[in-house]
Amino acid sequence: MKLQVVNEVSALPVVSLVPAGYSAGSSALSKLEAARIAGEAHRRARLSIQNIIQPGMTLREIGEHIENCTRTLIGVGYNGGIGFPTGLSLNACAAHDTPNPKTADRVLQENDVLKIDIGTHLDGHIVDSAFTVAFKPEYANLLLAARDSVYECLKIAGPDTPLKDIGEKAEEVIRSYEVVIDGKTCGVRPVLNLNGHTIEQYKIHGGKYVPITKRSGNRDRMVEGEFYAIETFATTGNGYVREQGDCSHYALVNKNARSSLEGGRSLLEYLNRTFSTLPFCKRYIGPEVKSPDAYLAHLVKQGAVEQYPPLFDVPGSYVAQFEHTLYINSSGIEVMSKGEDY
Ligand code: CO
Ligand code: CO
């Protein structure tokens, strides 16, 4: 593949990574080939935002920049290759946040800790990978705790690896760090109720979970042919997250659901056609959908759509996250999202 990375002026990618003549769903590519392209798109999209991100940008600008990159780099299939809403979770919020259309936009501050969780996909083969941005050096160790723990977990991942071993390693590495914030030394711990996961086609959470704590009781092992997202969360808080605030993340969980309301039926049809079972956010719903908030709430109540509200540790805490997507092959792993940055 001969490709140019970014246009120097706009810092936006300028070419598609998808082979000419390729059409989504044609199964011309193996799942591994498709995931490799999604992985390359991920690297380029995140490089592009890393080049320009700074305090003063709004979260919406950051999210849209990344999403525009993905639409340019992939641009085919459901939601143009966007695997799930761009996670832009600040400080005590660990995951599942992204700006909603009508809410006031938040400006990134010098002392923020921002988790950027990006999903790309080709033909439903999703690459899920996250990193954390902080501008103040005092957060460096918190970020390192999360990043280093992912790296150490990747070293032991492979066919037959017990998932509980990954959890043990993640906690051991995370707890070996401490941070000094405002002159106060503070321990770092993993978030007990967050974990990595398997990934299946069009299904971001495939059904097996990868713990990031020691006493998980998990009895599963990694199996050749599976895709995993290994993600760790290091926090200065309690190590336990709760759902809180304005929900932005949703996914259609029942493709055959019905609705008694005409608006519900037309939204179901739209979601099926636009996202299939890939997670989406309110910003991705086009202007042709009438009263999306009301009908979305209706479909959630019907059980057709699931909602994933933001997840917060205690107020005043800081959470860092890193995440890679890997494939389990016969001899070890292939890290689909590995780049020079992380
Ligand atoms: Co993720
Ligand atoms: Co994930």
Coordinates of C-alpha atoms and ligand atoms in Angstrom, one line a residue:
M1 CA 0.0 0.0 0.0
K2 CA 1.4 3.3 -1.0
L3 CA -0.2 6.1 0.9
Q4 CA 0.4 9.6 2.1
V5 CA -0.1 10.1 5.8
V6 CA -1.4 13.6 6.3
N7 CA -1.8 16.8 4.3
E8 CA 0.7 19.1 6.0
V9 CA -1.6 22.2 5.8
S10 CA -4.9 20.8 7.1
A11 CA -3.4 17.8 9.1
L12 CA -6.3 15.8 7.6
P13 CA -5.7 12.5 5.9
V14 CA -6.2 12.9 2.1
V15 CA -6.5 9.3 0.8
S16 CA -8.6 6.3 1.4
L17 CA -6.9 3.1 2.7
V18 CA -9.6 0.9 1.2
P19 CA -8.5 -0.9 -2.0
A20 CA -10.1 0.5 -5.2
G21 CA -13.2 -1.3 -6.2
Y22 CA -13.8 -2.7 -2.8
S23 CA -17.4 -2.8 -1.7
A24 CA -18.5 -3.4 1.9
G25 CA -19.8 -6.8 2.7
S26 CA -18.2 -8.4 -0.4
S27 CA -15.9 -10.6 1.8
A28 CA -13.0 -9.9 -0.6
L29 CA -10.9 -9.3 2.4
S30 CA -10.3 -11.7 5.3
K31 CA -11.2 -10.5 8.8
L32 CA -7.5 -10.0 9.5
E33 CA -6.9 -8.0 6.3
A34 CA -10.0 -5.9 7.1
A35 CA -8.8 -5.3 10.7
R36 CA -5.3 -4.4 9.5
I37 CA -6.8 -1.6 7.3
A38 CA -8.9 -0.4 10.2
G39 CA -5.8 -0.5 12.4
E40 CA -3.9 1.7 9.8
A41 CA -6.8 4.1 9.7
H42 CA -6.7 4.3 13.5
R43 CA -3.0 5.1 13.6
R44 CA -3.4 7.9 11.1
A45 CA -6.5 9.4 12.6
R46 CA -4.9 9.5 16.0
L47 CA -1.6 10.9 14.7
S48 CA -3.6 13.6 13.0
I49 CA -5.3 14.7 16.3
Q50 CA -2.1 14.3 18.3
N51 CA -0.4 16.8 15.9
I52 CA -2.9 19.6 16.7
I53 CA -4.5 18.9 20.1
Q54 CA -4.0 21.7 22.6
P55 CA -5.8 23.5 25.4
G56 CA -8.4 25.8 24.0
M57 CA -9.8 23.3 21.5
T58 CA -13.4 22.2 22.1
L59 CA -14.2 18.5 22.6
R60 CA -16.5 18.8 19.6
E61 CA -13.7 20.0 17.4
I62 CA -11.5 17.1 18.6
G63 CA -14.1 14.5 18.0
E64 CA -15.2 15.8 14.6
H65 CA -11.5 16.0 13.5
I66 CA -11.0 12.4 14.4
E67 CA -14.3 11.3 12.8
N68 CA -13.6 13.2 9.6
C69 CA -10.2 11.5 9.4
T70 CA -11.9 8.1 9.7
R71 CA -14.5 8.9 7.1
T72 CA -11.7 9.9 4.7
L73 CA -9.5 7.0 5.5
I74 CA -12.2 4.3 5.3
G75 CA -15.5 6.0 4.2
V76 CA -17.2 2.7 3.3
G77 CA -19.7 0.6 5.1
Y78 CA -21.8 1.4 8.2
N79 CA -21.1 4.9 9.5
G80 CA -18.3 5.4 7.1
G81 CA -15.9 3.2 9.0
I82 CA -16.5 4.7 12.4
G83 CA -16.6 1.8 14.8
F84 CA -18.2 3.6 17.8
P85 CA -18.5 7.1 19.1
T86 CA -15.2 8.9 19.7
G87 CA -14.8 8.6 23.4
L88 CA -13.7 12.0 24.9
S89 CA -13.9 11.4 28.6
L90 CA -12.4 14.0 31.0
N91 CA -10.7 13.7 34.4
A92 CA -13.0 11.7 36.8
C93 CA -15.0 10.4 33.8
A94 CA -13.3 7.1 32.7
A95 CA -15.3 6.2 29.6
H96 CA -18.4 6.5 27.4
D97 CA -18.5 10.3 27.0
T98 CA -18.7 12.3 23.8
P99 CA -20.3 15.7 23.1
N100 CA -24.1 15.7 22.4
P101 CA -25.5 17.9 19.7
K102 CA -27.3 20.4 21.9
T103 CA -25.2 20.5 25.0
A104 CA -22.7 23.3 25.7
D105 CA -19.3 22.5 24.3
R106 CA -16.5 22.0 26.7
V107 CA -13.1 23.6 26.1
L108 CA -10.1 21.5 26.8
Q109 CA -8.1 23.0 29.7
E110 CA -4.4 22.9 30.6
N111 CA -4.9 20.7 33.6
D112 CA -7.4 18.2 32.1
V113 CA -6.7 14.5 31.7
L114 CA -8.5 13.4 28.5
K115 CA -9.1 9.8 27.4
I116 CA -9.5 9.6 23.6
D117 CA -11.0 6.2 22.6
I118 CA -11.3 5.8 18.9
G119 CA -13.0 3.0 17.0
T120 CA -12.5 2.3 13.3
H121 CA -13.9 -0.6 11.3
L122 CA -13.9 -2.2 7.9
D123 CA -16.8 -4.6 7.3
G124 CA -17.5 -4.7 11.0
H125 CA -14.0 -5.7 12.0
I126 CA -13.5 -3.1 14.7
V127 CA -10.2 -1.8 16.0
D128 CA -10.8 -0.3 19.5
S129 CA -7.8 1.6 20.9
A130 CA -7.5 4.5 23.3
F131 CA -4.8 6.8 24.7
T132 CA -4.8 9.6 27.3
V133 CA -3.7 13.2 26.8
A134 CA -2.5 15.5 29.6
F135 CA -0.5 18.7 29.3
K136 CA 0.8 19.0 32.9
P137 CA 3.8 16.8 33.7
E138 CA 2.4 15.9 37.2
Y139 CA 0.0 13.4 35.5
A140 CA 2.8 11.7 33.6
N141 CA 3.0 8.8 36.1
L142 CA -0.8 8.2 36.0
L143 CA -0.6 7.9 32.2
L144 CA 2.4 5.6 32.5
A145 CA 0.6 3.3 34.9
A146 CA -2.1 2.8 32.3
R147 CA 0.2 2.5 29.3
D148 CA 2.8 0.3 31.0
S149 CA 0.1 -2.1 32.3
V150 CA -1.3 -2.6 28.8
Y151 CA 2.2 -3.3 27.5
E152 CA 2.9 -5.8 30.2
C153 CA -0.4 -7.5 29.6
L154 CA 0.3 -7.8 25.9
K155 CA 3.6 -9.6 26.7
I156 CA 1.6 -12.4 28.3
A157 CA -1.3 -12.5 25.9
G158 CA -1.6 -15.3 23.4
P159 CA -3.4 -18.6 22.7
D160 CA -4.4 -20.3 26.0
T161 CA -3.5 -17.3 28.3
P162 CA -5.9 -17.3 31.2
L163 CA -7.7 -14.0 31.4
K164 CA -7.2 -13.9 35.1
D165 CA -3.5 -13.7 34.5
I166 CA -4.0 -10.5 32.5
G167 CA -6.0 -9.0 35.4
E168 CA -3.3 -9.9 37.9
K169 CA -0.6 -8.4 35.7
A170 CA -2.6 -5.2 35.1
E171 CA -3.3 -4.6 38.8
E172 CA 0.3 -5.3 39.8
V173 CA 1.7 -2.8 37.3
I174 CA -0.8 -0.1 37.9
R175 CA -0.3 -0.3 41.7
S176 CA 3.5 0.0 41.3
Y177 CA 3.0 3.7 40.4
E178 CA 2.2 6.8 42.5
V179 CA 1.5 10.3 41.5
V180 CA 2.1 13.7 43.2
I181 CA -0.7 16.1 42.4
D182 CA -0.7 19.6 44.0
G183 CA 2.1 18.4 46.3
K184 CA 0.2 15.5 47.6
T185 CA 1.4 11.9 47.0
C186 CA -1.4 9.6 45.9
G187 CA -1.6 5.9 45.1
V188 CA -2.8 4.7 41.8
R189 CA -5.2 1.8 41.5
P190 CA -7.1 0.0 38.7
V191 CA -10.8 0.6 38.2
L192 CA -12.5 -2.5 39.6
N193 CA -15.6 -2.5 37.4
L194 CA -14.1 -1.8 34.0
N195 CA -12.4 -4.3 31.7
G196 CA -11.2 -5.3 28.3
H197 CA -13.3 -7.5 26.1
T198 CA -13.4 -9.7 23.0
I199 CA -14.6 -8.1 19.8
E200 CA -16.8 -9.8 17.2
Q201 CA -17.9 -8.6 13.8
Y202 CA -20.2 -5.6 14.4
K203 CA -20.1 -6.3 18.1
I204 CA -17.8 -4.2 20.1
H205 CA -18.3 -6.3 23.3
G206 CA -18.0 -9.9 22.1
G207 CA -19.0 -11.6 25.4
K208 CA -15.7 -12.4 27.1
Y209 CA -14.3 -9.9 29.5
V210 CA -10.7 -9.2 30.4
P211 CA -10.3 -8.2 34.0
I212 CA -7.8 -5.5 35.2
T213 CA -7.9 -6.6 38.9
K214 CA -6.3 -9.5 40.8
R215 CA -9.4 -11.2 42.3
S216 CA -11.5 -11.5 39.2
G217 CA -12.5 -15.1 39.4
N218 CA -12.4 -15.2 35.6
R219 CA -12.0 -18.7 34.2
D220 CA -11.8 -18.0 30.5
R221 CA -8.7 -18.3 28.3
M222 CA -7.7 -16.6 25.1
V223 CA -8.4 -18.7 22.0
E224 CA -6.7 -18.6 18.6
G225 CA -8.8 -16.6 16.1
E226 CA -10.3 -14.1 18.6
F227 CA -9.9 -10.4 18.7
Y228 CA -9.4 -8.7 22.0
A229 CA -9.4 -5.2 23.3
I230 CA -6.9 -5.0 26.2
E231 CA -7.6 -1.8 28.1
T232 CA -6.6 -0.6 31.5
F233 CA -7.8 2.3 33.6
A234 CA -5.5 3.8 36.3
T235 CA -7.2 6.1 38.7
T236 CA -6.4 8.4 41.7
G237 CA -10.0 7.9 42.9
N238 CA -11.8 4.9 44.5
G239 CA -11.3 2.6 41.6
Y240 CA -15.0 2.1 41.1
V241 CA -17.1 3.9 38.4
R242 CA -20.8 4.8 38.3
E243 CA -23.1 5.8 35.5
Q244 CA -23.7 9.6 35.7
G245 CA -24.7 12.5 33.5
D246 CA -26.1 13.1 30.1
C247 CA -26.0 9.9 28.0
S248 CA -24.4 10.1 24.5
H249 CA -23.6 6.4 23.6
Y250 CA -26.2 4.0 22.3
A251 CA -26.3 0.8 20.2
L252 CA -29.1 -1.1 18.5
V253 CA -29.1 -4.5 20.3
N254 CA -32.1 -6.1 18.6
K255 CA -32.0 -5.8 14.8
N256 CA -35.5 -7.3 14.5
A257 CA -37.1 -5.1 17.1
R258 CA -40.5 -3.6 16.3
S259 CA -42.2 -0.4 17.5
S260 CA -45.8 0.6 17.8
L261 CA -45.0 4.2 16.9
E262 CA -44.4 5.3 13.4
G263 CA -41.4 7.5 14.6
G264 CA -40.0 4.5 16.4
R265 CA -40.3 2.3 13.3
S266 CA -38.6 4.9 11.1
L267 CA -35.8 5.4 13.6
L268 CA -35.3 1.6 13.8
E269 CA -35.0 1.5 10.1
Y270 CA -32.5 4.4 10.1
L271 CA -30.4 2.8 12.8
N272 CA -30.3 -0.5 11.1
R273 CA -29.3 1.1 7.8
T274 CA -26.8 3.6 9.2
F275 CA -25.1 1.8 12.1
S276 CA -26.3 -1.8 12.2
T277 CA -25.3 -3.0 15.7
L278 CA -22.3 -0.6 15.9
P279 CA -22.5 1.9 18.8
F280 CA -23.4 5.4 17.8
C281 CA -24.0 8.8 19.5
K282 CA -26.6 11.5 19.0
R283 CA -24.2 13.6 16.9
Y284 CA -24.2 10.8 14.3
I285 CA -27.9 10.9 13.7
G286 CA -28.7 12.9 10.6
P287 CA -31.1 15.9 10.3
E288 CA -33.6 13.7 8.4
V289 CA -34.5 12.0 11.6
K290 CA -37.4 13.8 13.3
S291 CA -37.4 14.1 17.2
P292 CA -34.5 11.7 17.6
D293 CA -34.3 12.2 21.4
A294 CA -37.9 11.2 22.0
Y295 CA -37.8 8.1 19.8
L296 CA -34.4 7.1 21.0
A297 CA -35.8 7.1 24.6
H298 CA -38.8 5.1 23.4
L299 CA -36.5 2.5 21.7
V300 CA -34.4 2.2 24.9
K301 CA -37.6 1.6 26.9
Q302 CA -38.6 -1.1 24.4
G303 CA -35.2 -2.8 24.8
A304 CA -34.3 -2.4 21.1
V305 CA -31.6 0.1 21.9
E306 CA -29.2 0.0 24.8
Q307 CA -27.8 3.1 26.3
Y308 CA -24.3 3.5 27.8
P309 CA -24.1 6.5 30.1
P310 CA -20.8 8.2 31.0
L311 CA -18.9 6.3 33.8
F312 CA -17.4 8.3 36.6
D313 CA -15.0 7.7 39.5
V314 CA -15.4 10.1 42.5
P315 CA -15.3 13.9 42.0
G316 CA -11.8 15.3 41.9
S317 CA -10.2 12.1 40.8
Y318 CA -8.2 11.5 37.6
V319 CA -8.5 8.5 35.4
A320 CA -6.0 7.5 32.6
Q321 CA -6.7 4.8 30.0
F322 CA -4.7 3.0 27.3
E323 CA -6.1 0.3 25.0
H324 CA -4.9 -1.9 22.1
T325 CA -6.8 -4.3 19.9
L326 CA -5.0 -7.6 19.3
Y327 CA -5.6 -10.8 17.3
I328 CA -4.7 -14.2 18.8
N329 CA -2.9 -16.3 16.2
S330 CA -1.3 -19.7 16.5
S331 CA 2.0 -18.4 17.8
G332 CA 1.1 -15.3 19.8
I333 CA -0.6 -12.1 19.0
E334 CA -0.8 -9.4 16.4
V335 CA -1.5 -5.9 17.8
M336 CA -3.7 -4.3 15.2
S337 CA -3.5 -0.8 16.7
K338 CA 0.2 -0.7 17.6
G339 CA 1.9 2.5 16.4
E340 CA 5.0 4.5 17.0
D341 CA 3.1 6.7 19.5
Y342 CA 2.0 3.9 21.8
Ligands
CO1 CO -12.1 1.6 23.6
CO2 CO -12.7 -1.3 24.5

